[in-house]
Amino acid sequence: MIQTFAFYLFAVLTIASGAITIMARNPVHSVLWLILAFFNAAGLMILVGAEFIAMLLVIVYVGAVAVLFLFVVMMLDIDFTELRAGFVKNFPLGMALALVLLAELVLGIGAYRAGALELGTPDGSAMAPVGESNIEAIGALMYGRYLFLFEAAGIILLVAMIGAIVLTHRQRTDVRGQNISKQVSRRPDEATVNVKPEVGQGVTL
Amino acid sequence: MTETFVSWGMSYEWAWAVATICGILLIALPLMLAVAMIIYADRKIWAAMALRRGPNVVGPFGLLQSFADGLKVFLQETIIPSAANKGIFLIAPIVTFTVALMAWAVIPFNSGAILSDINVGLLYVLAISSLGVYGTVMAGWASNSKYPFFSAMRASAQMISYEVSIGFILICVVLWAGTFNMNGIVLAQKGHIFGFINAFAFNPLLFPMFVMFLISGMAETQRAPFDLTEAESELVAGYQTEYSSMSFALYWLGEYANVLLMCALNTTLFFGGWLPPFEIGFLYWVPGIIWFLLKTFFFFFVFSWVKATVPRYRYDQLMRLGWKVFLPVSLGFVVLVSGYLMLTRYTV
């Protein structure tokens, strides 16, 4: 009974907060509702027994991606009338995308129902093999059967990251950075010099 | 506890629900009391280090000071700035406080004394601690005032930076323990050094991780010397500037609950949790929870000690420490630890 109650709680909250994400007028409110949707989706994952995916969802999406979203949206000065002016213009494109997504969902569920795909267990849960935890099962698959695909994905992400850094990096010469090892290795006898210049001679620095 | 309720004639589901609620209360209420006392202890420790007396008026030795402060803020008026975003302004302290309590669900206080003994315990801690930033960011934005906003931006950058290295440090511990389960991590430390010392911290490969975790913990909870989010010389009171009364008190309680959580995590991950420090028979007569609390309070003393003695970092120094020192070093130690384990434990 508790499972059923929890499922409907999470499901209703996920859909509702997803809907409010689109409808909220304030973009910061939108992001906060999106975070609530992520969080409830993680709850649904726990209900089907995929606790590792649930934790990753919270760590990656809520803990990192959404923080950056919020960070950017908070600092943007968004003109709401301008945003709404584009609504009519972009409406056909949006509808087309929505239809494609709907068709994909219908096709996917249809294929799964027809028994053509072997995904998870028939009752819809994603249980790990008996006697193994989620993490061990995923680890064994990723570092066993799919090792090369996994490493290739890692390398692609690394290249993308380095590319982004190279593209945005600029060498600035006008800033004076702090060289900590230089500061620490400085000694009094080389930092101060006692001079006694003659009258009218001054010192060279 | 569930079995007890089942034996009283409840169905399993109801017994589980009642037992869980009792467990939550058993953790949350003593935790609140501990937070009140720890604020007193914190003030006494700073006072002693600054050769002052500290709170000594309310109750014997000033012991009731925190309760008097609590009563005071409770009776004050809650002021909401007229330009504030009201809903988020009020939710933000609740988020901070709730998140600070949530992570305690997977902390083992004794063998078996753990609210939910899940096998992704440490990942859960990581997930919850990554939520902590929202309370601060929401407060900073909703206050609609510049100092809280600066503070919120500082907080989010700071917490994201240090979470990365904390993640790598935790991976080292998990690799050595071979499990994400918190009880499993504690048990893996039994007799870790020469079969005598119950702690990961004295392992030469994990000792640097322990030191870095202690420092990252201070940065993550925004304690001195990393309390740049509430640097009073620059930002008035940071994200709390516009808060008053109970909403301010919730931040206060949440902050100290987070500090205690970091101390408890240090204890659990590196100092053997509820195990006695040495593998000697008679030390096991002392209940595990006593050892756990002693170690946690020791770490809290270290936190206060640092706060009383170390000056505040500058923001660029903070970022440098996080990204240029901790991140490469912890990444290097992930390689070292996994390589060592590969050579010794898992034969290729």
Coordinates of C-alpha atoms in Angstrom, one line a residue:
Chain A
M1 CA 0.0 0.0 0.0
I2 CA 2.8 2.4 0.9
Q3 CA 4.5 1.6 -2.5
T4 CA 1.3 2.4 -4.4
F5 CA 0.8 5.6 -2.4
A6 CA 4.5 6.6 -3.0
F7 CA 4.2 5.8 -6.7
Y8 CA 1.2 8.0 -7.2
L9 CA 2.7 10.8 -5.0
F10 CA 5.9 10.8 -7.0
A11 CA 4.2 10.4 -10.4
V12 CA 1.7 13.2 -9.8
L13 CA 4.3 15.5 -8.5
T14 CA 6.7 14.8 -11.4
I15 CA 4.0 15.5 -14.0
A16 CA 2.7 18.5 -12.2
S17 CA 6.0 20.1 -11.6
G18 CA 7.0 19.4 -15.2
A19 CA 3.9 21.2 -16.4
I20 CA 4.5 24.2 -14.0
T21 CA 8.1 24.3 -15.3
I22 CA 6.7 25.3 -18.7
M23 CA 4.0 27.5 -17.5
A24 CA 5.8 29.5 -14.8
R25 CA 6.3 33.1 -15.7
N26 CA 9.5 33.6 -13.8
P27 CA 12.4 31.6 -15.2
V28 CA 13.9 31.1 -11.8
H29 CA 10.7 29.5 -10.6
S30 CA 10.8 27.3 -13.7
V31 CA 14.2 26.0 -12.8
L32 CA 13.1 25.3 -9.2
W33 CA 10.1 23.4 -10.5
L34 CA 12.4 21.5 -12.8
I35 CA 14.5 20.5 -9.9
L36 CA 11.4 19.2 -8.1
A37 CA 10.6 17.2 -11.2
F38 CA 14.1 15.6 -11.2
F39 CA 13.8 14.8 -7.5
N40 CA 10.5 13.0 -7.9
A41 CA 11.8 11.2 -10.9
A42 CA 14.6 9.9 -8.7
G43 CA 11.9 8.8 -6.2
L44 CA 10.3 6.8 -9.0
M45 CA 13.6 5.2 -9.8
I46 CA 14.0 4.0 -6.2
L47 CA 10.5 2.5 -6.4
V48 CA 11.5 0.2 -9.3
G49 CA 14.6 -0.8 -7.4
A50 CA 17.2 1.2 -9.4
E51 CA 18.7 3.0 -6.5
F52 CA 22.0 3.7 -8.1
I53 CA 20.4 5.5 -11.1
A54 CA 18.3 7.4 -8.6
M55 CA 21.3 8.6 -6.7
L56 CA 23.1 9.5 -9.9
L57 CA 20.1 11.5 -11.1
V58 CA 20.1 13.5 -7.9
I59 CA 23.9 14.0 -7.9
V60 CA 24.3 14.9 -11.6
Y61 CA 21.1 16.6 -12.5
V62 CA 20.0 18.2 -9.2
G63 CA 23.4 18.7 -7.7
A64 CA 25.4 19.9 -10.7
V65 CA 23.4 20.6 -13.9
A66 CA 20.5 22.4 -12.2
V67 CA 22.8 24.5 -10.0
L68 CA 24.5 25.8 -13.2
F69 CA 21.0 26.4 -14.8
L70 CA 19.9 28.3 -11.8
F71 CA 23.2 30.2 -11.7
V72 CA 22.8 31.3 -15.3
V73 CA 19.1 32.1 -15.1
M74 CA 19.4 34.1 -11.9
M75 CA 21.9 36.4 -13.6
L76 CA 20.1 36.8 -16.9
D77 CA 17.9 39.9 -17.3
I78 CA 15.1 38.3 -19.2
D79 CA 12.4 40.5 -20.8
F80 CA 9.2 38.5 -20.5
T81 CA 7.2 40.4 -23.2
E82 CA 9.9 39.6 -25.7
L83 CA 9.8 35.9 -24.7
R84 CA 6.1 35.7 -25.2
A85 CA 6.3 37.5 -28.6
G86 CA 8.2 34.6 -30.0
F87 CA 5.5 32.1 -28.9
V88 CA 3.3 32.4 -32.0
K89 CA 6.3 32.3 -34.3
N90 CA 7.9 29.2 -32.7
F91 CA 4.6 27.4 -32.1
P92 CA 4.6 25.1 -35.2
L93 CA 8.2 24.1 -34.6
G94 CA 7.4 23.3 -31.0
M95 CA 4.3 21.3 -32.0
A96 CA 6.4 19.3 -34.5
L97 CA 8.9 18.4 -31.8
A98 CA 6.2 17.4 -29.4
L99 CA 4.6 15.2 -32.0
V100 CA 7.9 13.5 -32.8
L101 CA 8.5 12.8 -29.1
L102 CA 4.9 11.5 -28.8
A103 CA 5.4 9.2 -31.8
E104 CA 8.7 7.9 -30.3
L105 CA 7.0 7.2 -27.0
V106 CA 4.1 5.4 -28.6
L107 CA 6.5 3.3 -30.8
G108 CA 8.7 2.5 -27.9
I109 CA 5.9 1.4 -25.6
G110 CA 4.3 -0.5 -28.5
A111 CA 7.5 -2.4 -29.3
Y112 CA 8.0 -3.2 -25.6
R113 CA 4.4 -4.4 -25.2
A114 CA 4.8 -6.6 -28.3
G115 CA 7.7 -8.3 -26.7
A116 CA 10.2 -7.4 -29.4
L117 CA 12.6 -5.8 -26.9
E118 CA 14.1 -7.5 -23.9
L119 CA 14.5 -4.7 -21.4
G120 CA 14.6 -5.3 -17.7
T121 CA 12.1 -7.7 -16.1
P122 CA 8.6 -8.2 -17.5
D123 CA 6.9 -6.6 -14.5
G124 CA 8.6 -3.3 -15.4
S125 CA 11.1 -3.2 -12.6
A126 CA 14.8 -3.0 -13.1
M127 CA 16.1 -5.5 -10.6
A128 CA 19.7 -6.5 -10.5
P129 CA 20.6 -10.1 -10.8
V130 CA 19.9 -12.0 -7.5
G131 CA 22.6 -11.6 -4.9
E132 CA 24.1 -8.6 -6.6
S133 CA 23.6 -5.0 -5.8
N134 CA 22.7 -2.5 -8.5
I135 CA 26.2 -0.9 -8.5
E136 CA 28.0 -4.3 -8.9
A137 CA 25.7 -5.3 -11.8
I138 CA 26.2 -2.0 -13.6
G139 CA 30.0 -2.0 -12.9
A140 CA 30.4 -5.6 -14.1
L141 CA 28.6 -4.6 -17.4
M142 CA 30.3 -1.3 -17.9
Y143 CA 33.8 -2.6 -17.2
G144 CA 33.2 -6.0 -18.7
R145 CA 31.0 -6.3 -21.8
Y146 CA 30.9 -2.6 -22.7
L147 CA 34.4 -1.6 -21.6
F148 CA 35.4 -0.1 -25.0
L149 CA 32.2 1.7 -25.5
F150 CA 32.4 3.1 -22.0
E151 CA 36.0 4.3 -22.5
A152 CA 35.1 5.8 -25.9
A153 CA 32.3 7.8 -24.3
G154 CA 34.8 8.9 -21.6
I155 CA 37.3 10.0 -24.2
I156 CA 34.7 11.9 -26.3
L157 CA 33.6 13.8 -23.2
L158 CA 37.2 14.6 -22.3
V159 CA 37.9 15.9 -25.8
A160 CA 34.7 18.0 -25.7
M161 CA 35.8 19.4 -22.3
I162 CA 39.3 20.3 -23.5
G163 CA 37.9 21.8 -26.7
A164 CA 35.6 24.0 -24.7
I165 CA 38.4 25.2 -22.5
V166 CA 40.7 25.8 -25.5
L167 CA 38.0 27.8 -27.3
T168 CA 37.2 30.1 -24.4
H169 CA 40.7 30.4 -22.9
R170 CA 42.5 33.7 -23.5
Q171 CA 45.9 34.6 -22.3
R172 CA 45.6 37.9 -20.4
T173 CA 48.7 39.9 -19.9
D174 CA 47.2 42.8 -17.9
V175 CA 46.5 40.8 -14.7
R176 CA 49.0 40.2 -12.1
G177 CA 48.5 36.8 -10.6
Q178 CA 49.7 35.6 -7.2
N179 CA 52.7 33.3 -7.3
I180 CA 52.4 31.6 -4.0
S181 CA 55.7 29.6 -4.1
K182 CA 57.6 32.8 -4.9
Q183 CA 55.9 34.6 -2.0
V184 CA 56.7 31.8 0.4
S185 CA 60.3 31.4 -0.7
R186 CA 61.0 35.1 -0.2
R187 CA 63.4 35.9 2.6
P188 CA 64.0 39.2 4.5
D189 CA 67.6 39.6 3.5
E190 CA 66.7 39.6 -0.2
A191 CA 63.5 41.7 0.2
T192 CA 65.1 44.7 2.0
V193 CA 68.2 46.6 1.2
N194 CA 69.8 49.2 3.4
V195 CA 71.3 52.1 1.4
K196 CA 72.8 55.4 2.5
P197 CA 72.8 57.6 -0.5
E198 CA 74.8 60.8 -0.7
V199 CA 72.9 64.1 -0.8
G200 CA 71.2 64.7 -4.2
Q201 CA 72.0 61.2 -5.5
G202 CA 68.9 59.2 -4.8
V203 CA 68.6 55.5 -5.2
T204 CA 68.2 53.2 -8.2
L205 CA 65.3 50.8 -7.8
Chain B
M1 CA 12.4 -2.0 15.6
T2 CA 9.9 -3.1 13.0
E3 CA 9.8 -6.6 14.4
T4 CA 8.8 -5.2 17.8
F5 CA 5.8 -3.5 16.3
V6 CA 4.9 -6.6 14.2
S7 CA 4.9 -8.6 17.4
W8 CA 2.4 -6.1 18.9
G9 CA 0.0 -7.2 16.2
M10 CA 0.5 -4.6 13.4
S11 CA 0.7 -5.5 9.8
Y12 CA 4.3 -5.4 8.4
E13 CA 3.7 -2.2 6.4
W14 CA 2.2 -0.2 9.2
A15 CA 4.9 -1.5 11.6
W16 CA 7.6 -0.4 9.1
A17 CA 6.0 3.1 8.8
V18 CA 5.7 3.5 12.6
A19 CA 9.2 2.2 13.2
T20 CA 10.6 4.6 10.6
I21 CA 8.9 7.6 12.0
C22 CA 10.1 6.6 15.5
G23 CA 13.6 6.3 14.1
I24 CA 13.5 9.7 12.5
L25 CA 12.3 11.3 15.8
L26 CA 15.0 9.3 17.7
I27 CA 17.6 10.9 15.4
A28 CA 16.2 14.4 14.8
L29 CA 15.3 15.3 18.4
P30 CA 18.6 14.4 20.0
L31 CA 20.4 16.0 17.0
M32 CA 18.6 19.3 17.7
L33 CA 19.6 19.1 21.3
A34 CA 23.1 18.3 20.3
V35 CA 23.1 21.3 17.9
A36 CA 22.0 23.6 20.8
M37 CA 24.8 22.3 23.0
I38 CA 27.4 22.3 20.3
I39 CA 26.7 26.0 19.7
Y40 CA 27.4 26.6 23.4
A41 CA 30.5 24.4 23.1
D42 CA 31.7 26.3 20.1
R43 CA 31.3 29.7 21.8
K44 CA 33.1 28.4 24.9
I45 CA 36.0 27.0 22.8
W46 CA 36.5 30.3 21.0
A47 CA 36.2 32.2 24.2
A48 CA 38.9 30.0 25.9
M49 CA 41.2 30.5 22.9
A50 CA 40.7 34.2 23.0
L51 CA 41.1 34.3 26.8
R52 CA 37.5 35.3 27.4
R53 CA 34.8 33.8 29.5
G54 CA 32.2 33.0 26.9
P55 CA 28.6 32.5 27.8
N56 CA 28.4 32.0 31.5
V57 CA 25.2 33.8 32.7
V58 CA 22.2 31.8 31.7
G59 CA 22.0 28.6 33.7
P60 CA 24.9 26.8 35.4
F61 CA 28.1 27.6 33.4
G62 CA 25.9 29.3 30.8
L63 CA 24.7 25.9 29.7
L64 CA 21.2 27.2 28.8
Q65 CA 22.5 30.0 26.6
S66 CA 21.5 28.4 23.3
F67 CA 18.0 27.7 24.6
A68 CA 17.6 31.3 25.7
D69 CA 18.8 32.5 22.3
G70 CA 16.3 30.1 20.7
L71 CA 13.5 31.4 22.8
K72 CA 14.5 35.0 21.9
V73 CA 14.5 34.4 18.1
F74 CA 11.2 32.5 18.4
L75 CA 9.5 35.5 20.0
Q76 CA 10.8 37.9 17.4
E77 CA 8.8 39.2 14.5
T78 CA 9.5 37.6 11.1
I79 CA 10.2 40.5 8.7
I80 CA 9.8 39.8 5.0
P81 CA 11.4 42.5 2.7
S82 CA 8.7 44.1 0.5
A83 CA 10.8 43.5 -2.6
A84 CA 11.5 39.9 -1.8
N85 CA 10.1 37.0 -3.7
K86 CA 7.9 35.8 -0.8
G87 CA 7.4 32.1 -1.5
I88 CA 11.0 31.3 -2.2
F89 CA 12.2 33.6 0.6
L90 CA 10.2 31.5 3.1
I91 CA 11.0 28.1 1.5
A92 CA 14.8 28.7 1.4
P93 CA 15.5 28.3 5.2
I94 CA 13.2 25.2 5.3
V95 CA 15.2 23.7 2.5
T96 CA 18.5 24.3 4.2
F97 CA 17.2 22.8 7.5
T98 CA 15.6 19.8 5.9
V99 CA 18.6 18.9 3.8
A100 CA 20.8 19.2 6.9
L101 CA 18.7 16.6 8.7
M102 CA 18.2 14.2 5.7
A103 CA 21.7 12.9 5.4
W104 CA 21.6 11.6 9.0
A105 CA 19.4 8.7 7.8
V106 CA 22.4 6.7 6.7
I107 CA 24.9 7.5 9.5
P108 CA 25.6 4.4 11.6
F109 CA 25.5 5.3 15.3
N110 CA 26.2 1.7 16.5
S111 CA 26.2 -1.7 14.9
G112 CA 22.6 -1.9 13.7
A113 CA 21.6 1.6 14.9
I114 CA 21.1 3.1 11.5
L115 CA 17.9 4.4 10.1
S116 CA 18.2 3.0 6.6
D117 CA 21.0 0.5 5.9
I118 CA 20.9 1.0 2.1
N119 CA 23.7 -0.2 -0.1
V120 CA 24.2 3.2 -1.8
G121 CA 24.6 4.9 1.6
L122 CA 27.7 7.0 0.7
L123 CA 26.1 8.0 -2.7
Y124 CA 23.1 9.1 -0.8
V125 CA 25.2 11.3 1.4
L126 CA 26.9 12.8 -1.7
A127 CA 23.5 13.4 -3.3
I128 CA 22.0 15.1 -0.2
S129 CA 25.1 17.3 0.4
S130 CA 24.9 18.5 -3.2
L131 CA 21.4 19.8 -2.4
G132 CA 22.7 22.0 0.4
V133 CA 23.6 24.8 -2.0
Y134 CA 19.9 25.4 -2.9
G135 CA 18.9 26.9 0.4
T136 CA 21.7 29.4 0.1
V137 CA 21.1 30.2 -3.6
M138 CA 17.4 30.6 -3.2
A139 CA 17.8 32.8 -0.2
G140 CA 20.3 35.0 -2.0
W141 CA 18.1 35.4 -5.1
A142 CA 14.8 35.8 -3.3
S143 CA 16.1 38.5 -0.9
N144 CA 16.4 40.8 -3.9
S145 CA 19.3 42.6 -2.3
K146 CA 22.9 42.8 -3.5
Y147 CA 24.8 41.3 -0.6
P148 CA 22.7 38.2 -0.3
F149 CA 23.0 37.7 -4.1
F150 CA 26.8 38.0 -4.0
S151 CA 26.9 35.6 -1.2
A152 CA 24.7 33.1 -3.1
M153 CA 27.0 33.2 -6.1
R154 CA 30.0 32.7 -3.9
A155 CA 28.3 29.8 -2.1
S156 CA 27.3 27.9 -5.3
A157 CA 30.7 28.3 -6.8
Q158 CA 32.4 27.2 -3.6
M159 CA 30.2 24.2 -3.0
I160 CA 30.4 22.9 -6.5
S161 CA 34.2 23.2 -6.5
Y162 CA 34.8 21.3 -3.3
E163 CA 32.2 18.7 -4.0
V164 CA 34.3 17.5 -6.9
S165 CA 37.3 16.7 -4.7
I166 CA 35.1 15.3 -2.0
G167 CA 33.7 12.9 -4.6
F168 CA 37.2 11.7 -5.5
I169 CA 38.1 11.3 -1.8
L170 CA 35.0 9.3 -1.2
I171 CA 35.9 7.0 -4.1
C172 CA 39.2 6.2 -2.5
V173 CA 37.5 5.2 0.7
V174 CA 34.9 3.2 -1.3
L175 CA 37.6 1.4 -3.3
W176 CA 39.4 0.4 -0.1
A177 CA 36.2 -0.7 1.8
G178 CA 34.8 -2.4 -1.3
T179 CA 31.2 -1.1 -0.5
F180 CA 29.1 2.0 -0.6
N181 CA 27.2 0.8 2.5
M182 CA 28.1 2.9 5.6
N183 CA 28.1 0.0 8.0
G184 CA 30.2 -1.9 5.5
I185 CA 32.7 0.9 5.5
V186 CA 32.9 1.0 9.3
L187 CA 33.4 -2.8 9.4
A188 CA 36.1 -2.7 6.7
Q189 CA 38.1 -0.6 9.1
K190 CA 38.2 -3.2 11.8
G191 CA 41.9 -3.9 12.6
H192 CA 42.9 -2.1 9.5
I193 CA 46.4 -1.1 10.7
F194 CA 48.4 -4.2 11.9
G195 CA 45.1 -5.7 13.0
F196 CA 45.2 -3.3 15.9
I197 CA 44.0 0.2 15.0
N198 CA 40.5 0.5 13.7
A199 CA 40.9 3.5 11.3
F200 CA 41.5 4.2 7.7
A201 CA 43.1 7.5 8.6
F202 CA 46.5 5.9 9.5
N203 CA 46.8 4.1 6.2
P204 CA 49.6 6.0 4.4
L205 CA 47.6 6.1 1.1
L206 CA 44.4 7.3 2.8
F207 CA 45.9 9.7 5.4
P208 CA 46.2 12.6 2.8
M209 CA 42.6 11.9 1.8
F210 CA 41.6 12.2 5.4
V211 CA 43.3 15.6 5.7
M212 CA 41.8 16.8 2.5
F213 CA 38.4 15.6 3.5
L214 CA 38.6 17.5 6.8
I215 CA 39.5 20.7 4.9
S216 CA 36.9 20.2 2.1
G217 CA 34.4 19.6 4.8
M218 CA 35.1 23.0 6.3
A219 CA 34.7 24.5 2.8
E220 CA 31.6 22.6 2.1
T221 CA 29.9 23.7 5.3
Q222 CA 31.2 27.2 4.9
R223 CA 33.0 27.2 8.2
A224 CA 35.9 29.4 8.9
P225 CA 38.5 29.8 7.3
F226 CA 36.2 29.4 4.3
D227 CA 33.2 31.3 5.5
L228 CA 33.3 33.7 2.6
T229 CA 29.5 33.5 2.1
E230 CA 29.0 35.4 5.3
A231 CA 32.2 37.4 5.4
E232 CA 30.9 40.3 7.5
S233 CA 33.6 42.8 6.4
E234 CA 32.4 42.4 2.8
L235 CA 28.9 41.1 2.7
V236 CA 27.2 42.2 6.0
A237 CA 25.8 38.8 6.9
G238 CA 25.8 37.2 3.4
Y239 CA 22.7 35.3 2.4
Q240 CA 21.2 35.7 5.9
T241 CA 21.2 39.5 5.8
E242 CA 17.5 39.9 5.2
Y243 CA 16.4 37.0 7.5
S244 CA 15.1 37.5 11.0
S245 CA 13.5 35.5 13.7
M246 CA 12.7 31.8 13.1
S247 CA 13.8 31.8 9.5
F248 CA 17.2 33.0 10.6
A249 CA 17.3 30.4 13.4
L250 CA 16.6 27.6 10.8
Y251 CA 19.7 28.6 8.9
W252 CA 21.6 28.6 12.2
L253 CA 20.5 25.2 13.2
G254 CA 20.9 23.8 9.6
E255 CA 24.5 25.1 9.5
Y256 CA 25.5 23.5 12.7
A257 CA 23.7 20.3 11.9
N258 CA 25.8 20.2 8.6
V259 CA 29.0 20.8 10.6
L260 CA 28.1 17.9 12.9
L261 CA 27.3 15.8 9.9
M262 CA 30.8 16.5 8.4
C263 CA 32.3 15.5 11.8
A264 CA 30.2 12.3 11.8
L265 CA 31.3 11.5 8.2
N266 CA 34.9 12.0 9.1
T267 CA 34.4 9.6 12.0
T268 CA 32.6 7.0 9.9
L269 CA 34.8 7.1 6.9
F270 CA 38.3 7.5 8.4
F271 CA 38.2 6.8 12.1
G272 CA 36.2 3.6 12.4
G273 CA 32.8 5.0 13.3
W274 CA 31.3 3.2 16.2
L275 CA 34.3 0.8 16.5
P276 CA 36.7 1.5 19.5
P277 CA 39.9 3.0 18.4
F278 CA 42.0 -0.1 19.2
E279 CA 41.3 -3.7 18.7
I280 CA 41.4 -4.6 22.4
G281 CA 38.7 -6.8 23.9
F282 CA 37.7 -4.7 26.9
L283 CA 37.3 -1.6 24.8
Y284 CA 34.3 -3.3 23.3
W285 CA 32.5 -3.2 26.6
V286 CA 31.9 0.5 26.0
P287 CA 28.9 0.9 23.8
G288 CA 29.6 1.8 20.2
I289 CA 27.6 5.0 20.3
I290 CA 29.8 6.4 23.0
W291 CA 32.9 5.9 20.7
F292 CA 31.0 7.4 17.8
L293 CA 30.0 10.5 19.8
L294 CA 33.5 10.9 21.3
K295 CA 35.1 10.8 17.9
T296 CA 32.5 13.2 16.4
F297 CA 33.0 15.7 19.2
F298 CA 36.7 15.5 18.8
F299 CA 36.3 16.5 15.2
F300 CA 34.0 19.3 16.2
F301 CA 36.7 20.5 18.5
V302 CA 39.1 20.6 15.6
F303 CA 36.6 22.6 13.6
S304 CA 36.2 25.2 16.4
W305 CA 39.9 25.2 16.9
V306 CA 40.5 26.1 13.3
K307 CA 37.8 28.7 13.4
A308 CA 39.4 30.3 16.4
T309 CA 42.9 30.4 15.0
V310 CA 43.0 30.6 11.2
P311 CA 42.2 33.8 9.4
R312 CA 39.7 33.9 6.5
Y313 CA 40.8 32.9 3.0
R314 CA 40.5 35.3 0.1
Y315 CA 38.1 34.1 -2.6
D316 CA 40.7 33.5 -5.3
Q317 CA 42.8 31.5 -2.8
L318 CA 39.8 29.4 -2.0
M319 CA 39.3 28.6 -5.7
R320 CA 43.0 27.9 -6.2
L321 CA 43.0 25.5 -3.3
G322 CA 39.9 23.7 -4.6
W323 CA 40.8 23.4 -8.2
K324 CA 44.5 23.6 -8.4
V325 CA 45.5 21.6 -5.3
F326 CA 42.7 19.4 -4.1
L327 CA 41.4 18.3 -7.4
P328 CA 44.7 17.0 -9.0
V329 CA 45.9 15.5 -5.7
S330 CA 42.7 13.6 -5.1
L331 CA 42.5 12.5 -8.7
G332 CA 46.1 11.2 -8.4
F333 CA 45.2 9.4 -5.2
V334 CA 42.3 7.7 -6.9
V335 CA 44.8 6.3 -9.4
L336 CA 47.3 5.4 -6.7
V337 CA 44.7 3.6 -4.4
S338 CA 43.1 1.7 -7.3
G339 CA 46.5 0.7 -8.6
Y340 CA 47.7 -0.5 -5.2
L341 CA 44.5 -2.5 -4.7
M342 CA 44.7 -3.9 -8.2
L343 CA 48.3 -5.2 -7.4
T344 CA 47.5 -6.5 -3.9
R345 CA 43.9 -7.4 -3.6
Y346 CA 42.5 -8.2 -7.0
T347 CA 44.9 -10.3 -9.0
V348 CA 44.7 -9.5 -12.7

